XYZ file of C-alpha atoms in Angstrom:
541
model
C -26.920 25.132 1.078
C -29.495 21.416 1.138
C -31.407 19.283 -0.725
C -34.251 21.500 1.333
C -34.134 25.231 1.454
C -34.515 26.303 5.207
C -37.221 27.025 5.833
C -38.868 24.297 4.353
C -35.715 22.023 6.241
C -37.894 23.020 9.524
C -40.784 21.704 9.041
C -39.525 18.712 8.575
C -40.715 16.939 11.750
C -38.205 15.511 13.644
C -37.877 11.634 14.100
C -37.120 8.716 11.213
C -41.534 7.347 11.433
C -42.765 10.760 10.735
C -40.295 11.310 7.049
C -40.740 8.322 6.701
C -44.262 9.246 4.203
C -42.106 11.482 1.947
C -43.080 11.216 -1.564
C -40.584 9.511 -3.492
C -40.886 12.372 -5.860
C -40.289 14.810 -3.677
C -36.358 13.114 -2.803
C -35.864 12.679 -7.000
C -36.371 16.606 -6.915
C -33.826 16.925 -4.763
C -31.549 14.924 -6.161
C -31.841 16.343 -9.522
C -30.898 19.664 -8.792
C -27.538 18.618 -8.231
C -27.830 18.916 -4.231
C -27.120 16.991 -0.712
C -31.485 15.678 -0.194
C -31.623 15.995 3.683
C -34.542 12.768 3.784
C -31.502 10.820 2.193
C -28.785 11.896 5.031
C -32.010 10.947 7.420
C -32.750 8.053 5.862
C -29.070 6.477 6.587
C -29.283 7.136 10.038
C -29.851 3.904 11.253
C -26.770 2.650 9.331
C -25.628 -0.015 12.113
C -24.362 -3.097 10.994
C -24.411 -6.926 12.503
C -23.136 -10.701 11.404
C -24.889 -10.418 9.023
C -23.571 -7.680 7.109
C -20.030 -8.566 7.718
C -20.750 -12.877 6.902
C -21.663 -11.688 3.582
C -19.196 -9.620 2.821
C -16.700 -12.561 3.972
C -18.191 -14.515 0.859
C -17.543 -12.286 -1.146
C -14.194 -11.211 -0.459
C -13.129 -15.240 -1.192
C -12.987 -13.854 -4.692
C -10.695 -11.158 -3.488
C -8.935 -14.924 -2.201
C -8.876 -16.116 -5.612
C -7.462 -13.141 -7.333
C -4.944 -12.729 -4.994
C -3.399 -16.442 -4.358
C -3.709 -17.347 -8.048
C -1.208 -13.892 -8.648
C 1.125 -15.304 -5.412
C 1.053 -18.872 -6.945
C 2.585 -18.324 -9.957
C 5.119 -17.227 -8.862
C 6.706 -19.953 -7.021
C 5.350 -22.325 -9.625
C 7.365 -20.480 -12.716
C 10.847 -21.914 -10.416
C 10.243 -25.246 -9.729
C 8.105 -26.039 -13.123
C 11.707 -27.077 -14.450
C 10.769 -30.329 -17.093
C 7.796 -31.567 -15.934
C 5.835 -29.239 -19.402
C 8.191 -31.021 -21.319
C 11.211 -28.468 -22.000
C 14.519 -28.972 -19.161
C 14.171 -25.289 -18.463
C 11.332 -22.684 -18.565
C 12.984 -20.025 -21.180
C 11.949 -16.114 -20.436
C 8.722 -16.378 -23.009
C 7.738 -18.814 -22.220
C 7.014 -17.854 -18.907
C 5.518 -14.766 -20.303
C 3.509 -17.372 -21.923
C 2.281 -18.464 -19.285
C 1.663 -15.392 -16.365
C 0.470 -13.490 -19.929
C -2.066 -15.989 -20.459
C -4.034 -15.127 -17.019
C -3.952 -11.180 -17.232
C -5.583 -11.830 -21.250
C -8.410 -14.068 -19.660
C -8.795 -11.469 -17.027
C -9.232 -8.770 -19.542
C -12.087 -10.522 -21.908
C -13.097 -11.823 -18.706
C -13.864 -8.132 -16.508
C -15.245 -6.698 -19.929
C -18.145 -8.554 -20.091
C -18.744 -9.158 -15.545
C -20.267 -5.583 -14.475
C -22.946 -5.807 -18.568
C -22.717 -9.998 -17.699
C -24.278 -8.935 -13.262
C -26.486 -6.236 -15.041
C -28.438 -8.462 -16.793
C -28.387 -12.404 -14.520
C -28.144 -10.276 -11.302
C -24.065 -9.774 -9.408
C -24.527 -13.122 -7.533
C -24.449 -14.953 -10.631
C -21.312 -13.459 -12.282
C -19.669 -15.008 -9.203
C -20.575 -18.366 -8.737
C -20.078 -18.615 -12.760
C -16.197 -17.114 -11.743
C -15.817 -20.065 -9.139
C -16.659 -22.897 -11.475
C -14.541 -21.184 -14.137
C -11.911 -20.963 -11.587
C -12.198 -24.300 -10.556
C -12.046 -25.822 -14.050
C -8.868 -24.003 -14.953
C -7.493 -24.890 -11.590
C -7.594 -28.596 -12.098
C -6.440 -28.227 -15.741
C -3.457 -26.404 -14.389
C -2.907 -29.472 -12.017
C -3.225 -32.248 -14.872
C -1.143 -30.449 -17.477
C 2.198 -31.332 -19.092
C 3.152 -29.110 -22.061
C 3.762 -25.869 -22.167
C 0.112 -25.360 -24.116
C -2.289 -26.449 -22.111
C -0.477 -24.927 -19.432
C -1.357 -21.352 -21.149
C -4.682 -22.531 -22.124
C -5.823 -23.556 -17.793
C -4.065 -20.435 -17.116
C -6.180 -18.360 -19.467
C -9.184 -20.096 -18.645
C -8.248 -19.325 -14.781
C -8.462 -15.543 -15.891
C -11.581 -15.384 -17.040
C -12.554 -16.276 -13.501
C -10.528 -13.590 -11.937
C -11.830 -11.141 -14.240
C -15.162 -11.787 -13.685
C -14.833 -11.870 -9.420
C -12.426 -9.098 -9.664
C -14.942 -6.630 -11.715
C -18.287 -8.233 -9.470
C -17.489 -9.327 -5.873
C -16.210 -4.908 -4.999
C -19.179 -4.184 -6.825
C -21.503 -5.977 -5.074
C -19.882 -5.075 -1.616
C -20.803 -1.830 -2.703
C -24.475 -2.004 -3.196
C -24.246 -3.959 -0.238
C -22.670 -1.662 2.451
C -24.222 1.556 4.583
C -22.591 4.341 4.003
C -20.309 5.083 6.506
C -18.117 1.753 5.459
C -18.466 1.517 2.558
C -14.793 2.207 1.209
C -13.806 0.228 4.264
C -15.498 -2.994 2.883
C -14.440 -2.902 -0.646
C -10.644 -2.569 0.948
C -11.761 -6.429 2.918
C -11.582 -7.461 -0.581
C -8.109 -6.534 -1.357
C -7.188 -7.532 2.534
C -8.171 -11.368 1.079
C -6.374 -10.897 -1.987
C -3.342 -9.693 -0.224
C -3.874 -13.128 2.335
C -4.944 -14.589 -1.080
C -1.083 -13.462 -1.867
C 0.123 -14.476 1.853
C -1.194 -17.867 1.517
C 0.602 -18.908 -1.708
C 3.259 -17.423 -1.430
C 3.791 -20.188 2.490
C 2.588 -22.772 0.153
C 4.779 -22.130 -2.284
C 7.759 -22.519 -0.168
C 5.847 -24.910 1.866
C 6.124 -27.566 -1.890
C 8.903 -26.209 -2.891
C 11.166 -29.062 -2.533
C 8.626 -31.544 -3.369
C 7.976 -33.772 -7.474
C 5.726 -32.410 -8.945
C 4.304 -29.618 -5.873
C 4.322 -26.997 -8.164
C 0.527 -29.037 -9.458
C -0.327 -28.560 -5.713
C 0.362 -25.593 -5.945
C -2.408 -24.656 -8.690
C -4.414 -27.398 -7.835
C -5.282 -26.070 -4.186
C -7.034 -22.561 -5.634
C -10.454 -24.962 -6.223
C -11.049 -25.287 -2.507
C -11.924 -21.539 -1.693
C -13.393 -21.325 -5.078
C -15.915 -24.260 -4.250
C -16.447 -22.596 -0.617
C -17.672 -19.572 -2.062
C -19.360 -21.763 -5.300
C -21.334 -23.939 -1.794
C -22.173 -20.664 0.589
C -23.275 -17.898 -3.301
C -26.559 -19.948 -1.911
C -27.402 -17.897 0.994
C -26.138 -14.754 -0.252
C -28.875 -12.024 -1.032
C -28.878 -9.844 -4.587
C -27.966 -6.459 -4.286
C -31.115 -3.851 -3.432
C -30.012 -1.985 -6.212
C -30.544 -4.251 -8.623
C -33.921 -5.816 -7.319
C -35.430 -2.178 -6.870
C -34.318 -1.543 -11.271
C -36.710 -4.838 -11.940
C -38.830 -3.296 -9.912
C -38.963 -5.848 -7.300
C -39.582 -3.650 -4.424
C -40.455 -6.506 -1.464
C -37.643 -7.945 -2.688
C -35.336 -4.987 -1.812
C -36.850 -4.602 0.943
C -36.611 -7.872 2.288
C -32.846 -7.729 1.724
C -32.650 -3.811 2.980
C -34.567 -5.383 6.398
C -31.512 -8.381 6.859
C -28.653 -5.956 5.749
C -29.668 -2.896 8.923
C -31.387 -5.791 10.942
C -31.104 -2.735 13.572
C -33.435 -0.504 12.079
C -37.196 -0.321 12.594
C -39.397 -1.765 10.273
C -40.797 2.100 9.365
C -36.667 3.409 9.254
C -35.965 0.410 6.341
C -39.297 1.690 4.303
C -37.636 5.409 4.583
C -34.350 3.523 2.991
C -36.434 1.520 0.522
C -37.991 5.019 -0.371
C -35.329 6.978 -0.698
C -33.026 4.233 -2.580
C -35.666 4.092 -5.324
C -35.591 7.644 -5.325
C -32.232 8.960 -5.868
C -32.426 5.558 -8.780
C -35.222 5.731 -10.139
C -33.580 8.480 -13.607
C -30.969 5.662 -13.793
C -34.242 3.232 -13.887
C -36.203 5.199 -16.499
C -32.854 5.140 -18.742
C -31.342 2.027 -18.301
C -35.753 0.620 -19.499
C -35.703 3.080 -22.310
C -32.740 2.590 -23.956
C -30.700 -0.332 -25.485
C -27.446 -1.366 -24.397
C -25.363 0.220 -27.148
C -26.702 2.990 -26.563
C -26.200 3.604 -22.273
C -22.711 1.976 -23.554
C -22.451 5.642 -25.724
C -23.419 7.258 -23.023
C -20.348 6.280 -21.367
C -18.329 8.556 -23.552
C -20.818 11.531 -25.155
C -23.141 11.832 -21.234
C -20.238 14.527 -19.922
C -20.691 12.985 -15.804
C -20.078 9.336 -17.259
C -17.382 10.452 -19.526
C -15.075 11.951 -16.146
C -15.965 8.892 -14.057
C -15.156 6.888 -16.027
C -11.384 8.666 -17.552
C -11.282 8.492 -12.922
C -11.804 5.302 -12.746
C -10.043 3.839 -16.440
C -6.861 6.319 -14.734
C -6.922 4.986 -11.507
C -6.585 1.451 -12.636
C -3.995 2.137 -15.365
C -2.737 3.533 -12.909
C -2.460 0.492 -10.506
C -0.968 -1.846 -12.839
C 1.609 0.386 -14.885
C 3.654 0.849 -11.636
C 4.747 -2.702 -12.446
C 3.196 -3.622 -8.966
C 2.102 -7.416 -10.265
C 4.743 -8.354 -12.399
C 6.775 -7.489 -8.990
C 4.325 -10.487 -7.284
C 4.427 -12.141 -10.943
C 8.282 -13.085 -10.451
C 9.821 -11.897 -7.399
C 10.511 -15.309 -6.560
C 12.573 -15.436 -9.732
C 14.280 -12.002 -9.332
C 14.877 -12.482 -5.881
C 16.572 -15.755 -6.625
C 18.835 -14.112 -9.522
C 20.385 -11.490 -7.643
C 21.258 -14.278 -5.057
C 18.762 -15.057 -2.272
C 19.100 -18.189 -1.549
C 15.278 -18.781 -0.558
C 13.912 -16.809 -2.263
C 10.514 -17.008 -2.252
C 10.859 -16.752 1.408
C 11.814 -13.426 0.521
C 8.460 -13.239 -1.263
C 6.558 -14.303 1.228
C 8.300 -10.826 2.732
C 7.073 -8.789 0.119
C 3.961 -10.328 0.548
C 3.802 -10.327 4.527
C 4.269 -6.386 3.604
C 1.858 -5.733 1.285
C -0.889 -7.550 3.235
C 0.036 -5.720 6.982
C -0.144 -1.691 5.145
C -3.451 -3.458 3.742
C -5.156 -3.727 6.783
C -3.963 -0.028 7.402
C -5.851 1.035 4.626
C -8.681 -1.216 6.116
C -8.870 0.802 9.347
C -8.594 4.134 7.470
C -9.814 4.853 4.126
C -13.424 5.901 5.034
C -11.540 8.573 7.527
C -8.835 9.768 5.802
C -10.501 9.501 2.493
C -9.642 8.133 -0.676
C -7.864 11.652 -2.648
C -5.645 12.265 0.603
C -4.624 8.040 0.755
C -3.707 8.561 -2.987
C -1.933 11.372 -2.989
C 0.290 10.916 0.080
C 1.050 7.642 -0.351
C 1.581 7.944 -3.767
C 5.183 9.115 -3.667
C 6.558 6.578 -1.543
C 5.874 4.643 -4.661
C 8.281 6.912 -6.253
C 10.564 6.806 -3.352
C 10.908 3.107 -3.923
C 10.781 2.881 -7.079
C 13.806 5.047 -8.028
C 15.688 3.556 -4.963
C 15.433 0.208 -6.553
C 16.274 1.705 -9.641
C 20.120 2.916 -7.996
C 20.608 0.000 -5.886
C 20.458 -2.449 -9.539
C 22.702 0.710 -11.098
C 25.689 -0.477 -8.934
C 24.388 -4.038 -8.083
C 25.138 -5.097 -11.523
C 28.433 -2.607 -12.466
C 30.621 -5.759 -12.839
C 27.692 -7.283 -15.490
C 26.761 -4.154 -17.742
C 24.371 -3.130 -16.513
C 22.527 -6.920 -16.815
C 21.316 -9.612 -14.503
C 22.780 -12.464 -15.498
C 21.965 -16.092 -13.236
C 24.854 -17.342 -10.794
C 26.640 -13.932 -10.669
C 27.724 -12.816 -7.219
C 26.524 -9.834 -6.450
C 26.751 -7.506 -3.933
C 24.517 -8.669 -0.599
C 25.136 -4.378 0.583
C 22.950 -3.625 -2.528
C 20.754 -6.969 -2.967
C 19.247 -5.186 1.034
C 19.224 -1.904 -0.153
C 16.963 -3.389 -3.336
C 14.555 -5.628 -0.308
C 14.630 -2.500 1.252
C 13.137 -0.162 -2.077
C 10.879 -3.287 -2.568
C 9.264 -2.997 0.871
C 9.033 0.187 0.799
C 6.894 0.429 -2.429
C 5.022 -2.442 -1.479
C 4.452 -0.150 1.771
C 3.393 2.837 -0.219
C 1.024 0.513 -2.379
C -0.598 -1.508 -0.321
C -1.603 1.939 1.276
C -3.443 3.304 -1.534
C -3.210 2.052 -4.898
C -3.428 -0.889 -4.364
C -7.027 -0.219 -2.384
C -8.725 2.598 -4.080
C -8.964 1.745 -6.847
C -10.990 -1.177 -6.979
C -13.824 1.562 -5.519
C -14.390 1.834 -8.968
C -18.266 0.974 -8.955
C -18.831 4.414 -6.738
C -18.203 6.285 -9.265
C -20.886 6.032 -11.744
C -24.433 5.423 -11.551
C -27.378 2.455 -11.634
C -27.811 2.681 -15.550
C -24.248 2.449 -16.577
C -22.733 0.996 -13.446
C -22.474 -2.496 -14.896
C -20.590 -1.145 -18.100
C -18.313 1.649 -16.028
C -17.196 -1.322 -14.039
C -16.294 -4.193 -16.834
C -14.343 -0.857 -18.666
C -12.538 0.221 -15.977
C -11.776 -3.620 -14.861
C -10.939 -4.241 -18.302
C -8.969 -1.307 -18.211
C -7.057 -3.068 -15.399
C -6.264 -6.018 -17.213
C -5.002 -4.343 -20.400
C -2.757 -2.485 -18.421
C -1.600 -5.566 -16.488
C -1.370 -8.264 -19.376
C 1.277 -5.408 -21.445
C 3.482 -4.977 -18.255
C 3.292 -8.683 -18.068
C 3.692 -9.732 -21.552
C 6.837 -6.873 -21.357
C 8.593 -7.343 -17.687
C 11.380 -9.904 -18.585
C 11.780 -7.936 -22.563
C 12.277 -5.033 -21.057
C 14.180 -5.728 -18.126
C 16.493 -7.364 -20.469
C 16.107 -4.408 -23.454
C 16.697 -1.398 -20.596
C 18.477 -3.307 -17.843
C 16.813 -3.640 -14.444
C 18.003 0.247 -13.844
C 15.969 1.121 -16.392
C 13.014 -0.901 -16.282
C 12.845 0.267 -12.161
C 13.220 4.615 -13.754
C 10.568 3.354 -16.255
C 7.510 2.418 -13.720
C 9.116 4.988 -11.314
C 7.817 7.576 -13.346
C 4.521 6.236 -14.488
C 3.796 6.349 -10.563
C 5.118 9.959 -10.944
C 2.859 10.641 -13.817
C 0.329 8.474 -11.566
C 0.129 10.293 -8.461
C -0.169 13.823 -10.672
C -2.934 12.904 -12.002
C -4.630 11.907 -8.644
C -4.256 15.501 -7.477
C -5.416 17.120 -10.598
C -8.690 15.038 -11.328
C -8.719 12.223 -8.630
C -12.118 13.464 -5.988
C -12.761 12.144 -2.370
C -16.210 10.968 -2.186
C -16.125 9.651 1.083
C -18.993 10.075 2.389
C -21.570 9.960 -0.252
C -23.838 7.899 -1.157
C -23.709 6.234 -4.673
C -26.557 7.830 -5.591
C -24.730 11.435 -4.132
C -22.143 10.704 -5.722
C -22.734 11.118 -9.616
C -23.656 15.425 -8.395
C -19.974 15.997 -7.562
C -19.694 14.969 -11.819
C -21.884 17.695 -13.587
C -19.179 20.279 -13.396
C -15.040 19.481 -13.902
C -13.590 16.572 -12.360
C -15.351 17.241 -8.536
C -12.319 18.037 -6.498
C -13.556 21.259 -4.836
C -17.234 19.913 -5.362
C -17.064 16.853 -3.894
C -14.974 18.774 -0.638
C -18.234 21.177 -0.560
C -21.152 18.191 -0.649
C -19.102 16.247 2.620
C -19.359 19.764 4.205
C -23.219 19.984 3.352
C -24.189 16.342 4.649
C -21.430 16.577 7.320
C -23.239 19.759 8.406
C -27.164 18.014 7.936
C -26.558 15.060 9.236
C -25.276 16.980 13.044
C -28.407 19.155 12.431
C -30.260 16.396 12.492
C -28.317 14.982 15.817
C -28.607 18.249 17.367
C -32.888 18.121 16.764
C -32.732 14.388 17.843
C -31.320 15.513 21.078
C -32.992 18.464 21.959
C-alpha cells in the first residue's frame, strides 16, 4: 500500500509537470499516515547531481579531514615531544591528559553543535569550528608546558566536536536521497585521509628538531581553506523552510538540482514543505526544553535516539580510536623499528576500506553492511589478544620497553590490527555518522548533538583508560575486553538497527512508529521501489 490508494494513484496525471500543482495538505496527510507518498517519490525523480553538489560536499568534508588529521597527528607527536614540554619524558598519565583533553572538548562541542545549528543555521557552526581549530593548532605549536598543551588540545577538541556533528548533518540535508549515504561516507573518507596525511607528516618530521610543533601546527591550513570556502556555500534548504524563507530554499534546491526543470524544483519544494510541516509547527510552538524532553517522552524520538547513541557508543567502545592515538607508541614497544611507518599502514588500510564503503553503502544498505562487517572486528581483536598473550609470556603478560619480542607474534599482531581496521572502516567507521537521518527536523539538532556527545563521551572513557587498562589487565586482557564489547555491539545491530537506505529524511520517521522498525523499514523500502517501478513504466508507456 502506498500513500495514495490504488484508485487515486491511477488518477494522478503522468509526468512531473502535471503533479507540480499538488496541494501541501495532501502530501502532509499521506506522510502523517505513516506511508510512502507517491507524490514525494515522484518529486525525487530528477536527482542527477552536478559539479556544484560534489563541490559543496567536498568543502564540507574538510571538517572530516581536520577531525582525522588531529586524531592521527597526536600519535606521532607523543613519541617525539621528548623534553620539549618540561619533563624529560612524558608519563603515561600526561599522555592520557593530552589525548583526553581533545576528547573532552569534543564532547562539549558535539553536545552544543546541533542545538547551535538550529538557532544559527548549519553553515555558521562550521565557521566557528574552523576558527576554534585554528586557534588550538597554533596554540599547540607554541606550547612549552604540559598544561598549555592540554589547554590547546581542549580548544581544538571543541572545534572537532562542532565539526563532527554538523558536517554530516549539513551534507545529509543537501544530498539527494539516492546518494545521501555515499555523500556522508565521503566525509568519513576525508577523516581517514586526514589520518593518512597526519601519519605521513609525522614520519616526515620524526627526525626534525621540535618537528612535533610542525605536525600539530599544520592543522591550521585546511581549517583556513574551509573557512574561506564557507562564504560560497548555501544554507540547508530544510533550515530555510523551517524559517519560512521559501524563496531562498527554492534557490538552493535549484542549484542542487540544476538539471531539474522549474516545475520539478517547485514540486520538490512543495513536497519538502509538506513533509516538514508538522516539524515546523512543533518547533514554532514549543520551547527548546520541551523538544529536548520529547527526545525521551516521545516513543519515535526515543527509539531514534537509542539507535543514534547506541551506534555511536559502539563505534568508540570497540577501541578503534585508542589504536589511532597510541599506535606508534604500541608498535614501538613491541619492537618495530619504524613505528610511525607501521602506523601509516594501519591508517592506509582504514582509508582504502572506507573507499569500499563509499561505493557500496547505498547499494548494500546500512544494516547489512554492519551485520556482516562487525564479526571481522571481533575476530581481529580476538586474534590480537591471543598474539599479545603468547608474545608477552616472558614478560609477565605486560609490554616492557626494551624487551625483545617474537617477530612472528608481532607480525600476527599487526595482521590482526589490519583485519580489525578493515572491518571497522567497512561498516562501523561510517554508519553511525548517518545519525542525522534518524531524527525529524524539529529535533534533528538535539538528536545529533546527543548522539555525537555519546560518541565523544565513549571516546573519552576509552582514551583516558586505555593505558591504565593495558597495565591493569595486560594487553591481552584489554584487547579481549574490546572484542567482547564488539560482540555486544554486533548483537545490538542484529536486533535493533533498521535499514533506512533509499528513504528520504522525512520518510525515515515512519520506521519508528512501532518498535525499532527493522521489518517496517524493509516494507517501506519495498513500497518505494514498487512506486518507482510503476512511475518508470508510466513514463515509458
